């Protein structure tokens, strides 16, 4: 595997790194992660196509760009990959609203499934998709036998629109699936949150997709404000400091859900992922050191699939973590680098949702407020 990285920053394209013997004409996959307004102004596809004529080019908007040990804003970070023994195939699905999410997952699976399929990496629109339904359908139609990871595109903290493109400039309402084929590729994964839970676990008694109306006998927002105390006056901004831990069923592992907005009239809350009726939830609060330590744990877990350091690591972290960590955001990227050492090329982005299994051999799920890492290496 050979890799080249370049960045658009300060109004110009700049090389970042390049492994020996990389041949741009032989690159099979290009990942371009960029700030949404920068992508709209730049329209980078034609430039990237000229550089990498044979590659599948995937472009998406972000809430922050990651490369090597740094976090950036207002840039486009490009990673071109030339595999030795791995085939790459891509598929693109259009989605108009979240009701089409399950069908989109089914189509991606059908378009990519083959006997030698090793892994699927998904880049999805972050505004129109029900990520939980998308991933559930992917799991079902791949027989829970294929590693699935990736993320939902972001739009800084604006939540206006997200963009995704495959072999074109990115647009709204697109989902891209990338299939990796062959027995010589090893793909690892790790995901970790690092939030503290508090208060009792309670049942969701009224919800609709990602809108939570009641927890137990109380209106969701009223109960939430009781637990926030003095922070209730700082809503909706303070909600990023207090996500929810959710178990869809009593025997499920907990996953995190980010609060996007509140509705004072209906006393409800809207989340960046589904909260089904009957789910069990607990309140969570930020612990800065644990958030950073969680990144190191995710990196360590993703390393456990390899005998030696991987060649490529794609980090997908949540916009909520970035907003909470503030000036300490780079520390979670640095924590991953300390685990990996100097060998892997690192890239990634801040997202509206992270896609990964929680543990080896577990089903893939949609996460919020996590650091998710996918690692690659060819034998």
CSV table of C-alpha atoms in Angstrom, one decimal:
chain,number,residue,atom,x,y,z
A,1,UNK,CA,0.0,0.0,0.0
A,2,UNK,CA,1.3,3.4,-1.0
A,3,UNK,CA,-0.2,6.7,0.0
A,4,UNK,CA,0.0,10.4,-0.9
A,5,UNK,CA,-1.6,13.3,1.0
A,6,UNK,CA,-2.2,16.9,0.0
A,7,UNK,CA,-4.1,19.7,1.4
A,8,UNK,CA,-5.9,22.8,0.1
A,9,UNK,CA,-5.2,25.6,2.6
A,10,UNK,CA,-4.2,29.2,2.4
A,11,UNK,CA,-5.8,29.3,-1.0
A,12,UNK,CA,-3.4,26.8,-2.5
A,13,UNK,CA,-2.8,23.1,-2.9
A,14,UNK,CA,0.1,21.8,-0.8
A,15,UNK,CA,1.7,18.4,-0.6
A,16,UNK,CA,1.7,16.8,2.9
A,17,UNK,CA,3.3,13.4,2.6
A,18,UNK,CA,4.0,10.6,0.1
A,19,UNK,CA,5.3,7.1,0.6
A,20,UNK,CA,8.1,5.8,-1.7
A,21,UNK,CA,7.1,4.6,-5.1
A,22,UNK,CA,3.6,6.0,-5.0
A,23,UNK,CA,2.2,6.3,-8.6
A,24,UNK,CA,-0.7,8.8,-8.9
A,25,UNK,CA,-1.9,7.1,-12.1
A,26,UNK,CA,-2.3,3.8,-10.2
A,27,UNK,CA,-4.2,5.1,-7.1
A,28,UNK,CA,-7.5,3.2,-6.7
A,29,UNK,CA,-9.1,5.3,-4.0
A,30,UNK,CA,-9.0,9.0,-3.1
A,31,UNK,CA,-10.7,10.3,0.1
A,32,UNK,CA,-11.2,14.1,0.3
A,33,UNK,CA,-12.5,15.5,3.6
A,34,UNK,CA,-13.2,19.3,3.5
A,35,UNK,CA,-15.2,22.1,5.1
A,36,UNK,CA,-18.5,22.5,3.4
A,37,UNK,CA,-18.2,26.1,2.2
A,38,UNK,CA,-14.6,25.5,1.1
A,39,UNK,CA,-15.8,22.5,-1.0
A,40,UNK,CA,-18.6,24.6,-2.5
A,41,UNK,CA,-16.2,27.4,-3.5
A,42,UNK,CA,-13.4,25.1,-4.7
A,43,UNK,CA,-15.3,22.4,-6.6
A,44,UNK,CA,-12.2,20.1,-6.3
A,45,UNK,CA,-13.3,17.1,-8.3
A,46,UNK,CA,-11.8,18.1,-11.7
A,47,UNK,CA,-8.5,18.9,-10.1
A,48,UNK,CA,-8.4,15.6,-8.3
A,49,UNK,CA,-9.5,13.6,-11.3
A,50,UNK,CA,-6.6,15.1,-13.3
A,51,UNK,CA,-4.2,14.1,-10.6
A,52,UNK,CA,-5.6,10.6,-10.0
A,53,UNK,CA,-7.1,9.5,-13.3
A,54,UNK,CA,-8.0,5.9,-12.4
A,55,UNK,CA,-9.2,6.4,-8.8
A,56,UNK,CA,-12.6,6.2,-7.2
A,57,UNK,CA,-12.8,9.7,-5.7
A,58,UNK,CA,-15.0,10.2,-2.6
A,59,UNK,CA,-15.5,13.8,-1.3
A,60,UNK,CA,-17.4,14.8,1.8
A,61,UNK,CA,-18.0,17.8,4.0
A,62,UNK,CA,-16.8,17.8,7.6
A,63,UNK,CA,-17.0,19.6,10.9
A,64,UNK,CA,-13.2,19.6,11.0
A,65,UNK,CA,-10.4,17.8,9.1
A,66,UNK,CA,-7.8,15.5,10.6
A,67,UNK,CA,-4.4,14.7,9.2
A,68,UNK,CA,-1.3,13.3,10.8
A,69,UNK,CA,-1.3,14.8,14.4
A,70,UNK,CA,-3.5,17.9,13.7
A,71,UNK,CA,-7.1,19.1,13.5
A,72,UNK,CA,-7.9,21.8,10.9
A,73,UNK,CA,-10.8,23.9,9.7
A,74,UNK,CA,-11.5,25.5,6.4
A,75,UNK,CA,-9.3,23.1,4.5
A,76,UNK,CA,-9.6,20.1,2.2
A,77,UNK,CA,-7.4,17.1,3.1
A,78,UNK,CA,-6.9,14.5,0.4
A,79,UNK,CA,-5.6,11.0,0.9
A,80,UNK,CA,-4.8,8.9,-2.3
A,81,UNK,CA,-4.3,5.2,-1.8
A,82,UNK,CA,-2.5,2.8,-4.2
A,83,UNK,CA,-3.2,-0.8,-3.1
A,84,UNK,CA,-1.0,-3.7,-4.2
A,85,UNK,CA,-3.4,-6.7,-3.7
A,86,UNK,CA,-6.8,-5.2,-3.0
A,87,UNK,CA,-9.6,-4.3,-5.3
A,88,UNK,CA,-11.8,-1.3,-4.6
A,89,UNK,CA,-15.4,-0.9,-5.7
A,90,UNK,CA,-17.8,1.9,-4.9
A,91,UNK,CA,-21.5,2.6,-5.1
A,92,UNK,CA,-23.6,5.8,-4.6
A,93,UNK,CA,-27.2,6.1,-3.4
A,94,UNK,CA,-29.4,9.1,-3.5
A,95,UNK,CA,-31.6,9.8,-0.5
A,96,UNK,CA,-34.3,12.4,-0.1
A,97,UNK,CA,-35.4,11.8,3.5
A,98,UNK,CA,-34.7,9.5,6.4
A,99,UNK,CA,-37.6,7.2,5.5
A,100,UNK,CA,-35.4,5.9,2.6
A,101,UNK,CA,-32.5,4.9,4.9
A,102,UNK,CA,-33.2,1.2,5.3
A,103,UNK,CA,-33.7,0.8,1.5
A,104,UNK,CA,-30.4,2.7,0.9
A,105,UNK,CA,-28.5,0.3,3.2
A,106,UNK,CA,-30.0,-2.7,1.4
A,107,UNK,CA,-29.0,-1.3,-2.0
A,108,UNK,CA,-25.4,-0.6,-0.9
A,109,UNK,CA,-25.1,-4.1,0.4
A,110,UNK,CA,-26.5,-5.6,-2.8
A,111,UNK,CA,-24.2,-3.5,-5.0
A,112,UNK,CA,-21.1,-4.4,-3.0
A,113,UNK,CA,-21.6,-7.9,-1.8
A,114,UNK,CA,-19.2,-10.6,-3.1
A,115,UNK,CA,-17.4,-13.7,-1.9
A,116,UNK,CA,-14.2,-11.8,-1.4
A,117,UNK,CA,-15.6,-8.6,0.2
A,118,UNK,CA,-13.5,-7.8,3.3
A,119,UNK,CA,-15.0,-4.5,4.5
A,120,UNK,CA,-17.3,-1.7,3.7
A,121,UNK,CA,-16.5,2.0,4.5
A,122,UNK,CA,-19.6,4.3,4.4
A,123,UNK,CA,-19.7,8.0,3.9
A,124,UNK,CA,-23.2,9.3,4.2
A,125,UNK,CA,-25.2,12.5,4.1
A,126,UNK,CA,-25.4,13.7,7.7
A,127,UNK,CA,-28.7,15.6,7.5
A,128,UNK,CA,-31.3,13.4,5.7
A,129,UNK,CA,-30.3,9.9,6.8
A,130,UNK,CA,-31.5,7.8,9.7
A,131,UNK,CA,-28.1,6.3,10.4
A,132,UNK,CA,-29.4,3.6,12.7
A,133,UNK,CA,-31.7,2.3,10.0
A,134,UNK,CA,-29.0,2.6,7.3
A,135,UNK,CA,-26.6,0.5,9.3
A,136,UNK,CA,-29.2,-2.0,10.5
A,137,UNK,CA,-30.1,-2.7,6.8
A,138,UNK,CA,-26.4,-3.0,5.9
A,139,UNK,CA,-25.9,-5.5,8.7
A,140,UNK,CA,-28.9,-7.5,7.7
A,141,UNK,CA,-28.1,-7.7,4.0
A,142,UNK,CA,-24.4,-8.6,4.6
A,143,UNK,CA,-25.4,-11.3,7.1
A,144,UNK,CA,-23.5,-9.6,9.9
A,145,UNK,CA,-20.3,-11.0,8.4
A,146,UNK,CA,-18.7,-7.9,6.9
A,147,UNK,CA,-16.9,-5.2,8.8
A,148,UNK,CA,-18.7,-1.9,8.3
A,149,UNK,CA,-17.3,1.4,9.4
A,150,UNK,CA,-17.3,5.1,8.3
A,151,UNK,CA,-19.2,8.3,9.3
A,152,UNK,CA,-21.9,10.8,8.5
A,153,UNK,CA,-20.7,14.0,6.7
A,154,UNK,CA,-20.6,17.2,8.8
A,155,UNK,CA,-21.1,20.9,8.4
A,156,UNK,CA,-19.1,22.5,11.2
A,157,UNK,CA,-21.6,23.3,14.0
A,158,UNK,CA,-24.0,24.9,11.5
A,159,UNK,CA,-26.2,21.9,10.8
A,160,UNK,CA,-27.4,23.5,7.6
A,161,UNK,CA,-26.5,20.9,5.0
A,162,UNK,CA,-23.9,18.2,4.3
A,163,UNK,CA,-22.3,17.2,1.1
A,164,UNK,CA,-21.1,13.9,-0.3
A,165,UNK,CA,-19.9,13.0,-3.8
A,166,UNK,CA,-18.6,10.0,-5.7
A,167,UNK,CA,-16.6,10.8,-8.9
A,168,UNK,CA,-18.2,14.2,-8.9
A,169,UNK,CA,-18.3,17.4,-6.8
A,170,UNK,CA,-20.2,16.7,-3.6
A,171,UNK,CA,-24.0,17.4,-3.2
A,172,UNK,CA,-26.7,16.9,-0.7
A,173,UNK,CA,-28.5,13.6,-0.3
A,174,UNK,CA,-25.8,11.2,-1.3
A,175,UNK,CA,-24.5,8.0,0.4
A,176,UNK,CA,-21.3,6.4,-0.8
A,177,UNK,CA,-20.3,2.8,0.0
A,178,UNK,CA,-16.7,1.7,-0.5
A,179,UNK,CA,-16.0,-2.0,-0.8
A,180,UNK,CA,-12.6,-3.5,-0.2
A,181,UNK,CA,-12.0,-7.0,-1.8
A,182,UNK,CA,-9.3,-9.6,-1.3
A,183,UNK,CA,-7.6,-11.8,1.3
A,184,UNK,CA,-4.4,-9.7,1.6
A,185,UNK,CA,-6.1,-6.7,3.3
A,186,UNK,CA,-6.5,-6.6,7.1
A,187,UNK,CA,-9.0,-4.0,8.4
A,188,UNK,CA,-9.2,-3.1,12.1
A,189,UNK,CA,-11.6,-1.0,14.1
A,190,UNK,CA,-12.0,0.7,17.5
A,191,UNK,CA,-14.5,3.0,19.0
A,192,UNK,CA,-14.7,4.6,22.4
A,193,UNK,CA,-16.6,7.5,24.1
A,194,UNK,CA,-15.1,8.4,27.5
A,195,UNK,CA,-18.2,10.0,29.0
A,196,UNK,CA,-19.3,9.6,32.6
A,197,UNK,CA,-22.9,8.4,33.3
A,198,UNK,CA,-25.0,9.6,36.2
A,199,UNK,CA,-28.5,9.2,37.5
A,200,UNK,CA,-30.8,6.2,37.2
A,201,UNK,CA,-31.5,4.4,33.9
A,202,UNK,CA,-35.0,5.3,32.6
A,203,UNK,CA,-37.3,4.1,29.8
A,204,UNK,CA,-38.2,6.1,26.7
A,205,UNK,CA,-42.0,6.1,26.7
A,206,UNK,CA,-42.7,8.4,23.8
A,207,UNK,CA,-40.5,9.2,20.7
A,208,UNK,CA,-40.6,9.5,17.0
A,209,UNK,CA,-37.4,8.6,15.1
A,210,UNK,CA,-34.8,11.0,16.7
A,211,UNK,CA,-37.2,13.2,18.6
A,212,UNK,CA,-37.6,12.3,22.3
A,213,UNK,CA,-40.9,13.4,23.9
A,214,UNK,CA,-41.1,11.5,27.2
A,215,UNK,CA,-38.8,9.6,29.6
A,216,UNK,CA,-40.9,7.6,32.1
A,217,UNK,CA,-43.8,9.8,33.0
A,218,UNK,CA,-42.1,13.1,32.4
A,219,UNK,CA,-41.7,15.3,29.4
A,220,UNK,CA,-38.1,14.7,28.2
A,221,UNK,CA,-37.0,18.4,28.3
A,222,UNK,CA,-38.4,18.9,31.8
A,223,UNK,CA,-36.5,15.9,33.2
A,224,UNK,CA,-33.4,16.9,31.4
A,225,UNK,CA,-33.4,20.4,32.9
A,226,UNK,CA,-33.8,18.9,36.4
A,227,UNK,CA,-30.6,17.0,35.9
A,228,UNK,CA,-28.7,19.9,34.3
A,229,UNK,CA,-29.3,22.2,37.3
A,230,UNK,CA,-27.5,25.5,36.7
A,231,UNK,CA,-26.6,24.5,33.2
A,232,UNK,CA,-30.2,24.4,32.1
A,233,UNK,CA,-30.0,28.2,31.6
A,234,UNK,CA,-27.3,27.6,29.0
A,235,UNK,CA,-29.4,25.4,26.7
A,236,UNK,CA,-29.3,24.5,23.9
A,237,UNK,CA,-25.5,25.0,23.9
A,238,UNK,CA,-25.0,23.1,27.2
A,239,UNK,CA,-26.6,20.0,25.7
A,240,UNK,CA,-23.3,19.1,24.1
A,241,UNK,CA,-21.9,18.6,27.6
A,242,UNK,CA,-24.7,16.2,28.6
A,243,UNK,CA,-25.5,13.6,25.9
A,244,UNK,CA,-27.5,10.5,26.6
A,245,UNK,CA,-26.4,6.9,27.0
A,246,UNK,CA,-28.9,4.6,25.3
A,247,UNK,CA,-29.5,0.9,25.2
A,248,UNK,CA,-32.0,0.0,22.5
A,249,UNK,CA,-32.9,-3.2,24.4
A,250,UNK,CA,-32.1,-4.5,27.9
A,251,UNK,CA,-29.3,-6.8,26.7
A,252,UNK,CA,-27.7,-4.3,24.3
A,253,UNK,CA,-24.5,-2.4,24.9
A,254,UNK,CA,-24.9,1.3,25.6
A,255,UNK,CA,-24.2,3.8,22.8
A,256,UNK,CA,-24.2,7.6,23.0
A,257,UNK,CA,-26.7,10.0,21.5
A,258,UNK,CA,-25.9,13.7,20.9
A,259,UNK,CA,-28.6,16.3,21.5
A,260,UNK,CA,-29.0,18.6,18.4
A,261,UNK,CA,-31.8,20.9,19.6
A,262,UNK,CA,-34.6,21.4,22.1
A,263,UNK,CA,-38.2,22.4,21.6
A,264,UNK,CA,-39.5,24.5,24.5
A,265,UNK,CA,-43.1,24.3,23.2
A,266,UNK,CA,-43.4,20.5,23.0
A,267,UNK,CA,-40.8,20.0,25.8
A,268,UNK,CA,-38.9,17.6,23.5
A,269,UNK,CA,-35.3,17.1,22.4
A,270,UNK,CA,-34.0,16.1,18.9
A,271,UNK,CA,-30.9,13.8,18.7
A,272,UNK,CA,-28.3,12.9,16.1
A,273,UNK,CA,-29.6,9.3,16.0
A,274,UNK,CA,-32.7,7.3,16.6
A,275,UNK,CA,-34.1,6.8,20.2
A,276,UNK,CA,-36.8,4.1,19.8
A,277,UNK,CA,-39.7,3.8,22.2
A,278,UNK,CA,-38.8,1.3,25.0
A,279,UNK,CA,-35.0,2.2,24.9
A,280,UNK,CA,-33.2,2.7,28.2
A,281,UNK,CA,-31.4,5.9,28.7
A,282,UNK,CA,-29.1,7.6,31.2
A,283,UNK,CA,-27.7,11.1,31.4
A,284,UNK,CA,-24.0,11.6,30.7
A,285,UNK,CA,-21.5,14.4,31.4
A,286,UNK,CA,-18.1,15.4,29.9
A,287,UNK,CA,-14.9,14.3,31.5
A,288,UNK,CA,-12.1,15.9,29.4
A,289,UNK,CA,-9.3,13.6,30.4
A,290,UNK,CA,-11.5,10.5,29.8
A,291,UNK,CA,-12.5,11.8,26.4
A,292,UNK,CA,-8.9,12.0,25.4
A,293,UNK,CA,-8.0,8.7,26.9
A,294,UNK,CA,-10.9,7.2,25.0
A,295,UNK,CA,-9.2,8.1,21.7
A,296,UNK,CA,-6.1,6.2,22.8
A,297,UNK,CA,-8.3,3.2,23.7
A,298,UNK,CA,-9.9,3.3,20.3
A,299,UNK,CA,-6.5,3.4,18.6
A,300,UNK,CA,-5.3,0.5,20.8
A,301,UNK,CA,-8.4,-1.6,19.9
A,302,UNK,CA,-7.9,-0.9,16.2
A,303,UNK,CA,-4.3,-2.1,16.5
A,304,UNK,CA,-5.3,-5.4,18.0
A,305,UNK,CA,-6.1,-6.8,14.6
A,306,UNK,CA,-2.4,-6.5,13.4
A,307,UNK,CA,1.0,-8.0,14.3
A,308,UNK,CA,2.7,-4.8,13.3
A,309,UNK,CA,1.5,-1.2,13.0
A,310,UNK,CA,-1.1,-0.6,10.2
A,311,UNK,CA,-0.3,1.5,7.2
A,312,UNK,CA,-3.4,3.8,7.2
A,313,UNK,CA,-5.7,5.0,10.0
A,314,UNK,CA,-8.9,6.9,9.3
A,315,UNK,CA,-10.2,8.7,12.4
A,316,UNK,CA,-13.9,9.8,12.5
A,317,UNK,CA,-14.7,11.8,15.7
A,318,UNK,CA,-17.9,13.6,16.6
A,319,UNK,CA,-18.5,17.3,16.2
A,320,UNK,CA,-19.8,17.3,19.8
A,321,UNK,CA,-16.4,16.1,21.1
A,322,UNK,CA,-14.7,18.9,19.1
A,323,UNK,CA,-17.0,21.5,20.6
A,324,UNK,CA,-16.6,20.2,24.1
A,325,UNK,CA,-12.9,19.8,24.0
A,326,UNK,CA,-12.3,23.2,22.3
A,327,UNK,CA,-8.6,24.1,22.4
A,328,UNK,CA,-7.8,20.5,23.6
A,329,UNK,CA,-9.3,18.9,20.5
A,330,UNK,CA,-5.9,18.1,19.0
A,331,UNK,CA,-5.0,16.1,22.1
A,332,UNK,CA,-7.4,13.3,21.1
A,333,UNK,CA,-5.6,13.0,17.8
A,334,UNK,CA,-2.2,13.2,19.4
A,335,UNK,CA,-3.3,10.4,21.8
A,336,UNK,CA,-4.1,8.1,18.9
A,337,UNK,CA,-0.7,9.0,17.3
A,338,UNK,CA,1.1,8.0,20.5
A,339,UNK,CA,-0.5,4.6,20.4
A,340,UNK,CA,0.1,4.1,16.6
A,341,UNK,CA,3.7,5.4,16.5
A,342,UNK,CA,5.0,7.1,13.4
A,343,UNK,CA,4.2,4.5,10.8
A,344,UNK,CA,0.5,4.8,9.9
A,345,UNK,CA,-0.6,7.7,7.7
A,346,UNK,CA,-3.5,9.4,9.6
A,347,UNK,CA,-6.5,11.1,8.1
A,348,UNK,CA,-10.1,11.7,9.1
A,349,UNK,CA,-12.8,14.2,9.9
A,350,UNK,CA,-15.3,15.4,12.5
A,351,UNK,CA,-18.7,14.1,11.8
A,352,UNK,CA,-22.4,14.1,12.6
A,353,UNK,CA,-22.3,10.4,13.4
A,354,UNK,CA,-19.7,7.6,13.6
A,355,UNK,CA,-20.1,4.1,12.1
A,356,UNK,CA,-18.4,1.1,13.7
A,357,UNK,CA,-18.9,-2.0,15.8
A,358,UNK,CA,-18.3,-1.5,19.5
A,359,UNK,CA,-16.2,-4.6,19.8
A,360,UNK,CA,-14.7,-7.3,17.5
A,361,UNK,CA,-17.3,-9.7,16.1
A,362,UNK,CA,-20.1,-7.2,17.2
A,363,UNK,CA,-22.7,-5.7,14.8
A,364,UNK,CA,-21.9,-2.3,13.3
A,365,UNK,CA,-23.8,0.6,14.9
A,366,UNK,CA,-24.3,4.3,14.6
A,367,UNK,CA,-22.6,6.2,17.4
A,368,UNK,CA,-22.5,9.8,18.6
A,369,UNK,CA,-19.8,11.5,20.7
A,370,UNK,CA,-17.2,8.8,20.0
A,371,UNK,CA,-13.8,8.5,18.5
A,372,UNK,CA,-14.0,5.8,15.8
A,373,UNK,CA,-10.9,4.5,14.1
A,374,UNK,CA,-10.6,2.2,11.1
A,375,UNK,CA,-7.1,0.8,10.3
A,376,UNK,CA,-5.8,-0.8,7.1
A,377,UNK,CA,-2.8,-2.8,6.1
A,378,UNK,CA,-1.9,-5.1,3.2
A,379,UNK,CA,0.1,-8.3,3.8
